[in-house]
Amino acid sequence: MMAALVRTELRAQLRDGRLWVLGIALVLLFAAMLVLAHQRHESAERERREVEAASRAQWEHQGDKHPHRGAHFGLYAFKPASPLAAVEPGVDAQAGQALWLEPHKRNMAMFSPAADAAPTIGLGELTPAFVLGALVPLLIVVLGHGAVTRERETGTLRMLQACGLRVRPLLFGKWLALCAALSLVLLPALALAAGLVIDASVAIEALIFCAALLIAVAVWSAVTVSVSAFCRNSRAALLTLTGLWVVAVFIVPRLAATAVERLVPLPTGQAFWSAIARDIEQGLPGEGDAKERLKAFDAGLLAEHRVTRLDDLPLGANAARRLFRDAYAARVHALHFDALWDAQSRQQALLRALTAISPYASMRAVGGALAGTDLAHRRHFEDAAEQYRRTFTTRMDEWDRDATRGLTSFESRYAGDAQWRAVPPWTYEPPGWRFALHAAWPDLQLLALWLAAAMGGLWFSARRVVP
């Protein structure tokens, strides 16, 4: 019986002109957004590679200079974008794409794509992910709001019940048919995305994203059929579902973001950098200020090499001091940056809790994690860049320390291009699909809970169905 119900309902959906008109319009809109996003992604990646090559060439051809001054010439670390970032740009659309790596300090990322974007009216950028996450549910509302009310209004529901058809199989049959009809609309859109932006490197992430999208479609379809069963007429069902869609897509995410900013505020830039400078100068608890630490280091250095003056050291004292100071500064920077990341993680957790009533918010979060454009991937990139910064700046000072003696800096021991080329180029390896799945897991669980709740609502709404 269920198979016959699904076939009948699916046939009715396929004969409905709204499915084809609105579905084709939605697919065309998605295709246009995807092509534009893919072109921007390819252009940005091409520009990133060109700038990386130019920056590296400048580094390798600095000429003869002191190695520490060469380190101050600095390098850029750019975050490569996953192909799926064309679908869901996530936080990368607002965050900086490059880190300036230099001695003594850790910098914030710069060059945010949003800084170069055209002004908007505050509704956000129209992305392929928005089309899939927000407009597909709207299509479901338009197609399915009359799933039960239309049967009641035409008298068909009374006839079906008179023939012995139970309500629950009818509702679940309508739900399955609506999901199948929407899948037919999504199929060409997903096929286009697979052919245009997805490659082998993100195949698993893309499959998980498609599974999450199908779950979201199932949730919205179940909610739509349930509301149609509760309402007395199609107009009430349409108004109710449209209100729920507006709340889930626009109101809840914006109100939650505002609440998160107030409840878990981040430090201002001035306060953040001032705290770092204070801890470097005054020292962490129980470790003494900068002068005391340097004095203790000098004493240990003299004792280690059994000399009484820094001038008698068999290594460069100034370079050794820089290595000591920079190691301490790196510790302080790590503590403050980790605290900042932890505060952002608390914001994310609170945002997830406040938007749990919106399957749209969970779907967007899943998309960002799988596309590598979420907070977890951002932290992974910046931590890797920081590790590279410490490695190459330490290498320069170690070369200076080993090439000099005492407090004298030998002019003939300056580094040349060979020294700059000896520093390995910056390369970044994304953490892979397991990392992405772990980052997306809390929101995938929310989607699963939403599916269970929606199916429960569909089950209990059968009690409300009366002819």
GROMACS .gro file of C-alpha atoms in nm:
model
  467
    1MET     CA    1   0.000   0.000   0.000
    2MET     CA    2   0.278   0.244   0.091
    3ALA     CA    3   0.446   0.198  -0.248
    4ALA     CA    4   0.116   0.267  -0.426
    5LEU     CA    5   0.061   0.579  -0.215
    6VAL     CA    6   0.410   0.709  -0.293
    7ARG     CA    7   0.368   0.645  -0.665
    8THR     CA    8   0.033   0.821  -0.670
    9GLU     CA    9   0.159   1.122  -0.476
   10LEU     CA   10   0.479   1.144  -0.679
   11ARG     CA   11   0.280   1.132  -1.000
   12ALA     CA   12   0.067   1.419  -0.871
   13GLN     CA   13   0.377   1.619  -0.780
   14LEU     CA   14   0.531   1.562  -1.123
   15ARG     CA   15   0.212   1.683  -1.288
   16ASP     CA   16   0.215   1.998  -1.078
   17GLY     CA   17   0.351   2.280  -1.292
   18ARG     CA   18   0.492   2.456  -0.986
   19LEU     CA   19   0.750   2.181  -0.939
   20TRP     CA   20   0.893   2.232  -1.285
   21VAL     CA   21   0.865   2.610  -1.305
   22LEU     CA   22   1.001   2.679  -0.957
   23GLY     CA   23   1.239   2.384  -0.963
   24ILE     CA   24   1.397   2.485  -1.293
   25ALA     CA   25   1.421   2.846  -1.175
   26LEU     CA   26   1.592   2.729  -0.858
   27VAL     CA   27   1.837   2.509  -1.048
   28LEU     CA   28   1.920   2.793  -1.287
   29LEU     CA   29   1.976   3.029  -0.996
   30PHE     CA   30   2.199   2.774  -0.826
   31ALA     CA   31   2.390   2.716  -1.149
   32ALA     CA   32   2.448   3.090  -1.195
   33MET     CA   33   2.565   3.131  -0.835
   34LEU     CA   34   2.787   2.825  -0.861
   35VAL     CA   35   2.953   2.934  -1.185
   36LEU     CA   36   3.021   3.282  -1.048
   37ALA     CA   37   3.151   3.141  -0.718
   38HIS     CA   38   3.369   2.890  -0.902
   39GLN     CA   39   3.515   3.164  -1.121
   40ARG     CA   40   3.591   3.376  -0.815
   41HIS     CA   41   3.745   3.076  -0.642
   42GLU     CA   42   3.966   2.992  -0.940
   43SER     CA   43   4.071   3.355  -0.978
   44ALA     CA   44   4.154   3.384  -0.607
   45GLU     CA   45   4.353   3.060  -0.609
   46ARG     CA   46   4.545   3.167  -0.920
   47GLU     CA   47   4.622   3.502  -0.759
   48ARG     CA   48   4.728   3.328  -0.438
   49ARG     CA   49   4.976   3.107  -0.623
   50GLU     CA   50   5.117   3.403  -0.814
   51VAL     CA   51   5.162   3.611  -0.499
   52GLU     CA   52   5.315   3.316  -0.316
   53ALA     CA   53   5.567   3.268  -0.598
   54ALA     CA   54   5.649   3.641  -0.609
   55SER     CA   55   5.688   3.658  -0.230
   56ARG     CA   56   5.915   3.356  -0.229
   57ALA     CA   57   6.126   3.495  -0.514
   58GLN     CA   58   6.173   3.821  -0.321
   59TRP     CA   59   6.275   3.624  -0.013
   60GLU     CA   60   6.531   3.418  -0.202
   61HIS     CA   61   6.694   3.721  -0.367
   62GLN     CA   62   6.743   3.956  -0.073
   63GLY     CA   63   7.117   3.967  -0.129
   64ASP     CA   64   7.381   3.989   0.145
   65LYS     CA   65   7.254   4.111   0.480
   66HIS     CA   66   7.248   4.019   0.844
   67PRO     CA   67   7.040   3.700   0.891
   68HIS     CA   68   6.814   3.861   1.150
   69ARG     CA   69   6.746   4.153   0.919
   70GLY     CA   70   6.673   3.900   0.649
   71ALA     CA   71   6.423   3.733   0.879
   72HIS     CA   72   6.257   4.071   0.928
   73PHE     CA   73   6.206   4.083   0.550
   74GLY     CA   74   5.941   3.824   0.633
   75LEU     CA   75   5.725   3.580   0.442
   76TYR     CA   76   5.354   3.544   0.371
   77ALA     CA   77   5.153   3.231   0.452
   78PHE     CA   78   4.838   3.201   0.244
   79LYS     CA   79   4.544   2.973   0.322
   80PRO     CA   80   4.453   2.760   0.019
   81ALA     CA   81   4.081   2.720  -0.039
   82SER     CA   82   3.905   2.387  -0.078
   83PRO     CA   83   3.701   2.341  -0.397
   84LEU     CA   84   3.392   2.319  -0.175
   85ALA     CA   85   3.462   2.674  -0.054
   86ALA     CA   86   3.298   2.787  -0.377
   87VAL     CA   87   2.973   2.640  -0.242
   88GLU     CA   88   3.007   2.748   0.123
   89PRO     CA   89   3.264   3.027   0.186
   90GLY     CA   90   3.196   3.020   0.561
   91VAL     CA   91   3.412   3.238   0.786
   92ASP     CA   92   3.677   3.266   0.514
   93ALA     CA   93   3.462   3.529   0.344
   94GLN     CA   94   3.514   3.756   0.646
   95ALA     CA   95   3.853   3.642   0.779
   96GLY     CA   96   4.194   3.732   0.641
   97GLN     CA   97   4.352   3.504   0.386
   98ALA     CA   98   4.722   3.573   0.453
   99LEU     CA   99   4.950   3.585   0.755
  100TRP     CA  100   5.260   3.804   0.767
  101LEU     CA  101   5.535   3.598   0.928
  102GLU     CA  102   5.813   3.795   1.096
  103PRO     CA  103   6.038   3.767   1.402
  104HIS     CA  104   5.933   3.850   1.758
  105LYS     CA  105   5.554   3.848   1.713
  106ARG     CA  106   5.259   3.656   1.580
  107ASN     CA  107   5.026   3.853   1.356
  108MET     CA  108   4.657   3.837   1.277
  109ALA     CA  109   4.541   3.727   0.931
  110MET     CA  110   4.491   4.006   0.676
  111PHE     CA  111   4.328   4.070   0.340
  112SER     CA  112   3.968   3.971   0.404
  113PRO     CA  113   3.764   3.910   0.086
  114ALA     CA  114   3.478   4.104   0.246
  115ALA     CA  115   3.695   4.418   0.245
  116ASP     CA  116   3.698   4.415  -0.135
  117ALA     CA  117   3.336   4.312  -0.180
  118ALA     CA  118   3.066   4.545  -0.306
  119PRO     CA  119   2.837   4.703  -0.043
  120THR     CA  120   2.522   4.507   0.040
  121ILE     CA  121   2.195   4.590   0.209
  122GLY     CA  122   2.269   4.358   0.500
  123LEU     CA  123   2.096   4.043   0.379
  124GLY     CA  124   2.424   3.862   0.326
  125GLU     CA  125   2.587   3.728   0.015
  126LEU     CA  126   2.381   3.508  -0.214
  127THR     CA  127   2.590   3.192  -0.230
  128PRO     CA  128   2.524   2.841  -0.365
  129ALA     CA  129   2.496   2.721  -0.004
  130PHE     CA  130   2.223   2.980   0.062
  131VAL     CA  131   2.030   2.856  -0.240
  132LEU     CA  132   2.049   2.496  -0.117
  133GLY     CA  133   1.997   2.570   0.252
  134ALA     CA  134   1.732   2.845   0.234
  135LEU     CA  135   1.557   2.844  -0.102
  136VAL     CA  136   1.510   2.468  -0.134
  137PRO     CA  137   1.309   2.465   0.195
  138LEU     CA  138   1.102   2.752   0.056
  139LEU     CA  139   1.031   2.541  -0.252
  140ILE     CA  140   0.926   2.256  -0.023
  141VAL     CA  141   0.685   2.490   0.155
  142VAL     CA  142   0.531   2.607  -0.173
  143LEU     CA  143   0.490   2.253  -0.307
  144GLY     CA  144   0.384   2.076   0.011
  145HIS     CA  145   0.177   2.318   0.217
  146GLY     CA  146  -0.144   2.177   0.069
  147ALA     CA  147  -0.043   1.811   0.099
  148VAL     CA  148  -0.324   1.736   0.347
  149THR     CA  149  -0.536   2.052   0.346
  150ARG     CA  150  -0.599   2.018  -0.027
  151GLU     CA  151  -0.735   1.668   0.027
  152ARG     CA  152  -0.963   1.801   0.299
  153GLU     CA  153  -1.083   2.098   0.094
  154THR     CA  154  -1.172   1.885  -0.208
  155GLY     CA  155  -1.341   1.614  -0.001
  156THR     CA  156  -1.089   1.352  -0.111
  157LEU     CA  157  -0.976   1.292   0.248
  158ARG     CA  158  -1.326   1.187   0.355
  159MET     CA  159  -1.348   0.946   0.063
  160LEU     CA  160  -1.006   0.794   0.138
  161GLN     CA  161  -1.098   0.738   0.501
  162ALA     CA  162  -1.429   0.589   0.398
  163CYS     CA  163  -1.237   0.341   0.183
  164GLY     CA  164  -1.038   0.230   0.490
  165LEU     CA  165  -0.713   0.416   0.424
  166ARG     CA  166  -0.534   0.492   0.748
  167VAL     CA  167  -0.405   0.841   0.809
  168ARG     CA  168  -0.044   0.761   0.905
  169PRO     CA  169   0.041   0.571   0.586
  170LEU     CA  170  -0.116   0.859   0.392
  171LEU     CA  171   0.104   1.118   0.567
  172PHE     CA  172   0.421   0.917   0.532
  173GLY     CA  173   0.342   0.846   0.168
  174LYS     CA  174   0.301   1.218   0.102
  175TRP     CA  175   0.627   1.284   0.286
  176LEU     CA  176   0.819   1.028   0.083
  177ALA     CA  177   0.669   1.157  -0.243
  178LEU     CA  178   0.762   1.516  -0.156
  179CYS     CA  179   1.119   1.407  -0.074
  180ALA     CA  180   1.141   1.217  -0.402
  181ALA     CA  181   1.011   1.513  -0.602
  182LEU     CA  182   1.263   1.747  -0.439
  183SER     CA  183   1.540   1.497  -0.503
  184LEU     CA  184   1.461   1.518  -0.874
  185VAL     CA  185   1.508   1.894  -0.853
  186LEU     CA  186   1.832   1.865  -0.656
  187LEU     CA  187   1.984   1.598  -0.876
  188PRO     CA  188   2.084   1.826  -1.167
  189ALA     CA  189   2.210   2.091  -0.923
  190LEU     CA  190   2.430   1.842  -0.740
  191ALA     CA  191   2.548   1.692  -1.068
  192LEU     CA  192   2.653   2.038  -1.184
  193ALA     CA  193   2.838   2.099  -0.859
  194ALA     CA  194   3.012   1.761  -0.887
  195GLY     CA  195   3.127   1.834  -1.240
  196LEU     CA  196   3.235   2.191  -1.175
  197VAL     CA  197   3.389   2.225  -0.830
  198ILE     CA  198   3.431   1.880  -0.674
  199ASP     CA  199   3.744   1.674  -0.729
  200ALA     CA  200   3.896   1.364  -0.571
  201SER     CA  201   4.052   1.564  -0.287
  202VAL     CA  202   3.711   1.650  -0.140
  203ALA     CA  203   3.501   1.357  -0.263
  204ILE     CA  204   3.425   1.224   0.086
  205GLU     CA  205   3.341   1.571   0.218
  206ALA     CA  206   3.110   1.623  -0.081
  207LEU     CA  207   2.929   1.295  -0.015
  208ILE     CA  208   2.877   1.385   0.351
  209PHE     CA  209   2.748   1.726   0.245
  210CYS     CA  210   2.499   1.566   0.006
  211ALA     CA  211   2.382   1.331   0.283
  212ALA     CA  212   2.333   1.627   0.517
  213LEU     CA  213   2.141   1.812   0.245
  214LEU     CA  214   1.910   1.513   0.198
  215ILE     CA  215   1.850   1.501   0.573
  216ALA     CA  216   1.760   1.871   0.567
  217VAL     CA  217   1.519   1.810   0.278
  218ALA     CA  218   1.360   1.523   0.472
  219VAL     CA  219   1.324   1.745   0.780
  220TRP     CA  220   1.160   2.033   0.595
  221SER     CA  221   0.933   1.793   0.405
  222ALA     CA  222   0.818   1.626   0.727
  223VAL     CA  223   0.757   1.963   0.894
  224THR     CA  224   0.561   2.080   0.589
  225VAL     CA  225   0.335   1.774   0.580
  226SER     CA  226   0.283   1.791   0.959
  227VAL     CA  227   0.179   2.157   0.949
  228SER     CA  228  -0.051   2.082   0.657
  229ALA     CA  229  -0.211   1.810   0.869
  230PHE     CA  230  -0.259   2.049   1.164
  231CYS     CA  231  -0.407   2.340   0.967
  232ARG     CA  232  -0.769   2.357   0.855
  233ASN     CA  233  -0.700   2.509   0.513
  234SER     CA  234  -0.417   2.563   0.266
  235ARG     CA  235  -0.393   2.938   0.327
  236ALA     CA  236  -0.331   2.888   0.699
  237ALA     CA  237  -0.075   2.617   0.625
  238LEU     CA  238   0.109   2.841   0.377
  239LEU     CA  239   0.118   3.136   0.616
  240THR     CA  240   0.235   2.918   0.905
  241LEU     CA  241   0.509   2.749   0.705
  242THR     CA  242   0.626   3.077   0.552
  243GLY     CA  243   0.651   3.226   0.900
  244LEU     CA  244   0.849   2.925   1.021
  245TRP     CA  245   1.082   2.956   0.722
  246VAL     CA  246   1.146   3.327   0.784
  247VAL     CA  247   1.214   3.261   1.152
  248ALA     CA  248   1.449   2.969   1.083
  249VAL     CA  249   1.643   3.129   0.798
  250PHE     CA  250   1.664   3.498   0.892
  251ILE     CA  251   1.546   3.580   1.243
  252VAL     CA  252   1.698   3.305   1.458
  253PRO     CA  253   2.053   3.323   1.311
  254ARG     CA  254   2.068   3.702   1.339
  255LEU     CA  255   1.925   3.725   1.689
  256ALA     CA  256   2.152   3.442   1.803
  257ALA     CA  257   2.461   3.613   1.658
  258THR     CA  258   2.371   3.936   1.839
  259ALA     CA  259   2.315   3.750   2.166
  260VAL     CA  260   2.647   3.567   2.133
  261GLU     CA  261   2.837   3.893   2.086
  262ARG     CA  262   2.686   4.028   2.406
  263LEU     CA  263   2.712   3.713   2.618
  264VAL     CA  264   3.062   3.604   2.512
  265PRO     CA  265   3.242   3.921   2.402
  266LEU     CA  266   3.589   3.904   2.251
  267PRO     CA  267   3.866   4.140   2.363
  268THR     CA  268   3.928   4.449   2.153
  269GLY     CA  269   4.239   4.456   1.939
  270GLN     CA  270   4.400   4.715   2.163
  271ALA     CA  271   4.331   4.515   2.479
  272PHE     CA  272   4.455   4.193   2.318
  273TRP     CA  273   4.790   4.331   2.202
  274SER     CA  274   4.838   4.534   2.521
  275ALA     CA  275   4.798   4.220   2.731
  276ILE     CA  276   5.059   4.041   2.522
  277ALA     CA  277   5.305   4.331   2.551
  278ARG     CA  278   5.245   4.349   2.928
  279ASP     CA  279   5.308   3.977   2.982
  280ILE     CA  280   5.626   3.988   2.773
  281GLU     CA  281   5.760   4.287   2.962
  282GLN     CA  282   5.639   4.205   3.314
  283GLY     CA  283   5.649   3.828   3.275
  284LEU     CA  284   5.401   3.554   3.341
  285PRO     CA  285   5.316   3.486   3.708
  286GLY     CA  286   5.626   3.385   3.902
  287GLU     CA  287   5.871   3.427   3.613
  288GLY     CA  288   6.008   3.779   3.665
  289ASP     CA  289   6.019   4.073   3.429
  290ALA     CA  290   6.216   4.096   3.104
  291LYS     CA  291   6.533   4.232   3.269
  292GLU     CA  292   6.534   3.967   3.539
  293ARG     CA  293   6.481   3.688   3.289
  294LEU     CA  294   6.760   3.816   3.062
  295LYS     CA  295   6.996   3.852   3.356
  296ALA     CA  296   6.928   3.494   3.464
  297PHE     CA  297   6.976   3.373   3.104
  298ASP     CA  298   7.312   3.552   3.074
  299ALA     CA  299   7.428   3.399   3.402
  300GLY     CA  300   7.328   3.052   3.285
  301LEU     CA  301   7.503   3.105   2.951
  302LEU     CA  302   7.827   3.213   3.119
  303ALA     CA  303   7.813   2.921   3.360
  304GLU     CA  304   7.744   2.672   3.079
  305HIS     CA  305   8.049   2.783   2.880
  306ARG     CA  306   8.267   2.854   3.188
  307VAL     CA  307   8.350   3.214   3.102
  308THR     CA  308   8.306   3.537   3.296
  309ARG     CA  309   8.224   3.779   3.015
  310LEU     CA  310   7.978   3.767   2.726
  311ASP     CA  311   8.262   3.878   2.499
  312ASP     CA  312   8.440   3.549   2.571
  313LEU     CA  313   8.151   3.326   2.464
  314PRO     CA  314   8.226   3.085   2.176
  315LEU     CA  315   7.895   3.184   2.014
  316GLY     CA  316   7.703   3.500   1.930
  317ALA     CA  317   7.562   3.635   2.255
  318ASN     CA  318   7.318   3.877   2.092
  319ALA     CA  319   7.172   3.605   1.871
  320ALA     CA  320   7.144   3.371   2.171
  321ARG     CA  321   6.961   3.643   2.362
  322ARG     CA  322   6.722   3.696   2.071
  323LEU     CA  323   6.647   3.325   2.062
  324PHE     CA  324   6.572   3.332   2.434
  325ARG     CA  325   6.351   3.643   2.415
  326ASP     CA  326   6.167   3.519   2.108
  327ALA     CA  327   6.101   3.180   2.266
  328TYR     CA  328   5.945   3.356   2.565
  329ALA     CA  329   5.745   3.589   2.340
  330ALA     CA  330   5.620   3.287   2.144
  331ARG     CA  331   5.497   3.132   2.469
  332VAL     CA  332   5.309   3.447   2.563
  333HIS     CA  333   5.160   3.483   2.215
  334ALA     CA  334   5.051   3.118   2.222
  335LEU     CA  335   4.874   3.162   2.557
  336HIS     CA  336   4.682   3.468   2.443
  337PHE     CA  337   4.598   3.332   2.098
  338ASP     CA  338   4.481   3.003   2.250
  339ALA     CA  339   4.260   3.200   2.491
  340LEU     CA  340   4.120   3.393   2.195
  341TRP     CA  341   4.052   3.072   2.002
  342ASP     CA  342   3.885   2.922   2.311
  343ALA     CA  343   3.661   3.229   2.344
  344GLN     CA  344   3.564   3.195   1.979
  345SER     CA  345   3.493   2.825   2.034
  346ARG     CA  346   3.266   2.917   2.326
  347GLN     CA  347   3.090   3.163   2.098
  348GLN     CA  348   3.044   2.888   1.842
  349ALA     CA  349   2.906   2.646   2.100
  350LEU     CA  350   2.662   2.908   2.230
  351LEU     CA  351   2.558   2.997   1.877
  352ARG     CA  352   2.492   2.631   1.806
  353ALA     CA  353   2.276   2.606   2.117
  354LEU     CA  354   2.078   2.921   2.036
  355THR     CA  355   2.022   2.820   1.673
  356ALA     CA  356   1.935   2.458   1.751
  357ILE     CA  357   1.572   2.542   1.667
  358SER     CA  358   1.677   2.618   1.308
  359PRO     CA  359   1.779   2.330   1.078
  360TYR     CA  360   1.903   2.594   0.834
  361ALA     CA  361   2.173   2.707   1.080
  362SER     CA  362   2.287   2.349   1.137
  363MET     CA  363   2.306   2.288   0.762
  364ARG     CA  364   2.519   2.599   0.708
  365ALA     CA  365   2.753   2.496   0.989
  366VAL     CA  366   2.792   2.148   0.840
  367GLY     CA  367   2.868   2.302   0.500
  368GLY     CA  368   3.136   2.529   0.647
  369ALA     CA  369   3.307   2.243   0.830
  370LEU     CA  370   3.310   2.017   0.523
  371ALA     CA  371   3.429   2.300   0.298
  372GLY     CA  372   3.716   2.378   0.535
  373THR     CA  373   3.587   2.731   0.593
  374ASP     CA  374   3.489   2.701   0.959
  375LEU     CA  375   3.663   2.806   1.280
  376ALA     CA  376   3.835   2.470   1.334
  377HIS     CA  377   4.005   2.477   0.993
  378ARG     CA  378   4.096   2.843   1.040
  379ARG     CA  379   4.272   2.760   1.367
  380HIS     CA  380   4.450   2.462   1.210
  381PHE     CA  381   4.587   2.687   0.932
  382GLU     CA  382   4.700   2.967   1.164
  383ASP     CA  383   4.866   2.725   1.407
  384ALA     CA  384   5.055   2.565   1.118
  385ALA     CA  385   5.166   2.908   0.994
  386GLU     CA  386   5.283   3.001   1.343
  387GLN     CA  387   5.488   2.683   1.366
  388TYR     CA  388   5.651   2.768   1.032
  389ARG     CA  389   5.721   3.125   1.152
  390ARG     CA  390   5.900   2.998   1.459
  391THR     CA  391   6.098   2.749   1.252
  392PHE     CA  392   6.237   2.990   0.994
  393THR     CA  393   6.302   3.283   1.232
  394THR     CA  394   6.477   3.050   1.477
  395ARG     CA  395   6.686   2.912   1.194
  396MET     CA  396   6.807   3.260   1.100
  397ASP     CA  397   6.907   3.347   1.456
  398GLU     CA  398   7.075   3.010   1.505
  399TRP     CA  399   7.283   3.076   1.196
  400ASP     CA  400   7.380   3.417   1.335
  401ARG     CA  401   7.458   3.265   1.676
  402ASP     CA  402   7.683   2.998   1.530
  403ALA     CA  403   7.860   3.236   1.286
  404THR     CA  404   7.961   3.498   1.546
  405ARG     CA  405   8.149   3.511   1.874
  406GLY     CA  406   8.078   3.707   2.191
  407LEU     CA  407   7.913   4.044   2.143
  408THR     CA  408   8.081   4.107   1.807
  409SER     CA  409   7.881   4.081   1.486
  410PHE     CA  410   8.126   3.988   1.212
  411GLU     CA  411   8.045   4.186   0.897
  412SER     CA  412   8.205   3.914   0.681
  413ARG     CA  413   7.965   3.656   0.818
  414TYR     CA  414   7.653   3.806   0.666
  415ALA     CA  415   7.413   3.568   0.494
  416GLY     CA  416   7.353   3.559   0.121
  417ASP     CA  417   7.092   3.423  -0.117
  418ALA     CA  418   7.202   3.066  -0.050
  419GLN     CA  419   7.098   3.109   0.312
  420TRP     CA  420   6.756   3.241   0.216
  421ARG     CA  421   6.698   2.958  -0.030
  422ALA     CA  422   6.790   2.706   0.242
  423VAL     CA  423   6.469   2.794   0.426
  424PRO     CA  424   6.201   2.544   0.311
  425PRO     CA  425   5.907   2.706   0.130
  426TRP     CA  426   5.578   2.741   0.313
  427THR     CA  427   5.340   2.456   0.235
  428TYR     CA  428   5.010   2.384   0.399
  429GLU     CA  429   4.842   2.044   0.399
  430PRO     CA  430   4.469   2.060   0.487
  431PRO     CA  431   4.379   1.824   0.771
  432GLY     CA  432   4.155   1.592   0.566
  433TRP     CA  433   3.802   1.456   0.577
  434ARG     CA  434   3.825   1.301   0.925
  435PHE     CA  435   3.908   1.640   1.073
  436ALA     CA  436   3.620   1.795   0.875
  437LEU     CA  437   3.378   1.525   0.989
  438HIS     CA  438   3.483   1.576   1.351
  439ALA     CA  439   3.423   1.951   1.317
  440ALA     CA  440   3.084   1.894   1.153
  441TRP     CA  441   2.974   1.617   1.392
  442PRO     CA  442   2.786   1.831   1.652
  443ASP     CA  443   2.578   1.994   1.379
  444LEU     CA  444   2.522   1.663   1.201
  445GLN     CA  445   2.386   1.533   1.531
  446LEU     CA  446   2.153   1.832   1.549
  447LEU     CA  447   2.028   1.754   1.199
  448ALA     CA  448   1.970   1.394   1.304
  449LEU     CA  449   1.776   1.511   1.609
  450TRP     CA  450   1.574   1.741   1.387
  451LEU     CA  451   1.494   1.446   1.159
  452ALA     CA  452   1.383   1.236   1.455
  453ALA     CA  453   1.169   1.522   1.591
  454ALA     CA  454   1.018   1.589   1.248
  455MET     CA  455   0.931   1.222   1.201
  456GLY     CA  456   0.780   1.216   1.549
  457GLY     CA  457   0.574   1.524   1.463
  458LEU     CA  458   0.460   1.357   1.143
  459TRP     CA  459   0.355   1.049   1.340
  460PHE     CA  460   0.156   1.241   1.602
  461SER     CA  461   0.002   1.484   1.353
  462ALA     CA  462  -0.209   1.197   1.224
  463ARG     CA  463  -0.430   1.244   1.531
  464ARG     CA  464  -0.520   1.592   1.408
  465VAL     CA  465  -0.631   1.483   1.063
  466VAL     CA  466  -1.008   1.500   1.040
  467PRO     CA  467  -1.212   1.516   0.720
   0.00000   0.00000   0.00000
